[in-house]
Tab-separated table of C-alpha atoms in Angstrom:
chain	number	residue	atom	x	y	z
A	1	MET	CA	0.050	0.029	-0.060
A	2	ILE	CA	1.308	3.445	-1.014
A	3	ARG	CA	0.024	6.370	1.023
A	4	PRO	CA	1.338	9.906	2.186
A	5	ALA	CA	3.240	9.692	5.369
A	6	THR	CA	2.059	11.345	8.589
A	7	GLN	CA	3.833	12.336	11.732
A	8	ASP	CA	2.918	8.781	13.152
A	9	ASP	CA	5.277	7.249	10.620
A	10	MET	CA	8.231	9.213	11.896
A	11	PRO	CA	9.956	6.278	13.893
A	12	SER	CA	9.987	4.082	10.802
A	13	LEU	CA	11.089	6.961	8.552
A	14	LEU	CA	13.919	7.878	10.848
A	15	ASN	CA	15.133	4.091	10.796
A	16	LEU	CA	14.878	4.179	7.070
A	17	ALA	CA	16.890	7.543	6.889
A	18	GLU	CA	19.599	6.085	9.178
A	19	GLY	CA	19.784	3.023	6.950
A	20	PHE	CA	20.069	5.097	3.849
A	21	ILE	CA	23.064	6.961	5.517
A	22	ASP	CA	24.649	3.872	6.624
A	23	GLU	CA	24.372	2.109	3.209
A	24	GLY	CA	25.877	5.180	1.403
A	25	HIS	CA	29.430	5.742	0.885
A	26	TRP	CA	29.410	9.492	1.702
A	27	ASP	CA	31.432	10.907	4.568
A	28	VAL	CA	28.321	12.036	6.458
A	29	THR	CA	26.770	11.371	10.008
A	30	TYR	CA	23.158	10.673	10.655
A	31	ASP	CA	21.549	13.206	12.842
A	32	GLU	CA	18.055	12.340	13.980
A	33	GLU	CA	16.925	15.941	14.713
A	34	VAL	CA	17.845	16.992	11.211
A	35	ALA	CA	16.204	13.881	9.689
A	36	THR	CA	12.899	14.639	11.757
A	37	TYR	CA	12.982	18.319	10.630
A	38	HIS	CA	13.520	17.332	7.033
A	39	TYR	CA	10.866	14.737	6.865
A	40	MET	CA	8.321	17.134	8.567
A	41	GLN	CA	9.135	19.861	6.048
A	42	TYR	CA	7.817	17.580	3.415
A	43	ILE	CA	4.881	16.140	5.251
A	44	ASN	CA	3.654	19.567	6.233
A	45	TYR	CA	4.553	21.384	3.022
A	46	PRO	CA	1.335	22.194	1.073
A	47	THR	CA	2.829	21.124	-2.188
A	48	GLY	CA	5.108	18.381	-1.068
A	49	ASP	CA	4.713	14.770	0.351
A	50	VAL	CA	6.618	11.738	1.548
A	51	LEU	CA	4.981	8.730	-0.082
A	52	VAL	CA	5.478	5.590	1.832
A	53	ALA	CA	5.156	1.873	0.772
A	54	MET	CA	3.717	-0.136	3.665
A	55	GLU	CA	2.878	-3.723	4.143
A	56	GLY	CA	1.541	-4.991	7.333
A	57	GLY	CA	2.699	-2.071	9.296
A	58	THR	CA	6.386	-2.482	7.897
A	59	LEU	CA	7.813	0.492	5.941
A	60	MET	CA	9.455	-0.920	2.766
A	61	GLY	CA	10.430	2.448	1.036
A	62	MET	CA	9.501	5.908	0.392
A	63	VAL	CA	9.820	8.742	-2.151
A	64	MET	CA	9.853	12.464	-1.090
A	65	VAL	CA	8.265	14.644	-3.784
A	66	VAL	CA	7.563	18.361	-4.212
A	67	GLN	CA	5.891	20.516	-6.733
A	68	THR	CA	6.916	24.176	-7.146
A	69	PRO	CA	6.691	27.008	-9.638
A	70	GLU	CA	10.208	28.280	-8.821
A	71	PHE	CA	10.859	30.664	-11.742
A	72	MET	CA	8.123	29.481	-14.105
A	73	LYS	CA	4.441	30.117	-14.513
A	74	LYS	CA	3.528	26.463	-14.595
A	75	PRO	CA	4.703	24.423	-11.635
A	76	PHE	CA	6.920	21.247	-12.128
A	77	GLY	CA	7.661	18.526	-9.736
A	78	TYR	CA	10.875	16.822	-8.618
A	79	VAL	CA	12.023	13.852	-6.538
A	80	ALA	CA	14.114	14.779	-3.541
A	81	LYS	CA	14.760	11.224	-2.293
A	82	PHE	CA	13.820	7.724	-3.396
A	83	TYR	CA	14.787	4.703	-1.256
A	84	VAL	CA	13.716	1.227	-0.843
A	85	ILE	CA	15.061	-0.909	1.988
A	86	ARG	CA	17.413	-3.578	0.526
A	87	ARG	CA	15.408	-6.688	1.424
A	88	PHE	CA	12.418	-5.288	-0.582
A	89	ARG	CA	14.242	-4.173	-3.766
A	90	ARG	CA	13.394	-7.385	-5.737
A	91	ALA	CA	9.764	-6.991	-4.894
A	92	ASP	CA	7.413	-4.669	-6.695
A	93	VAL	CA	8.030	-1.818	-4.214
A	94	SER	CA	9.911	0.469	-6.481
A	95	ARG	CA	7.482	0.106	-9.378
A	96	LYS	CA	4.555	0.858	-6.993
A	97	LEU	CA	6.438	3.955	-5.500
A	98	ILE	CA	7.056	5.156	-9.062
A	99	ALA	CA	3.498	4.705	-10.237
A	100	ALA	CA	2.277	6.501	-6.988
A	101	MET	CA	4.699	9.195	-7.558
A	102	ILE	CA	3.472	9.749	-11.290
A	103	ASP	CA	-0.132	9.912	-9.969
A	104	TRP	CA	0.916	12.377	-7.355
A	105	PHE	CA	2.546	14.764	-9.742
A	106	THR	CA	-0.382	14.507	-12.347
A	107	GLN	CA	-3.226	15.343	-9.641
């Protein structure tokens, strides 16, 4: 099931963010306070969202999306982050997130 994240999803989202940082090869340190702030910006932003892939209460992945006019008359959208937990990558999670993201942008 793909749906917009809520504040109630924060513990799972923070675990996902920490895994994203740990899995990467960047010289960065995970910071829970910064991660919480960043997620909440998207969750509360009127033209942004964090779409989560859930199954049986387990977070499998997410995509952070935003729509903005920036310098144009017509708004455009972009993906800020896209991440699927490693053990769910061979499932259909990525495809479902991409389909939900496309639907989100076209509404």
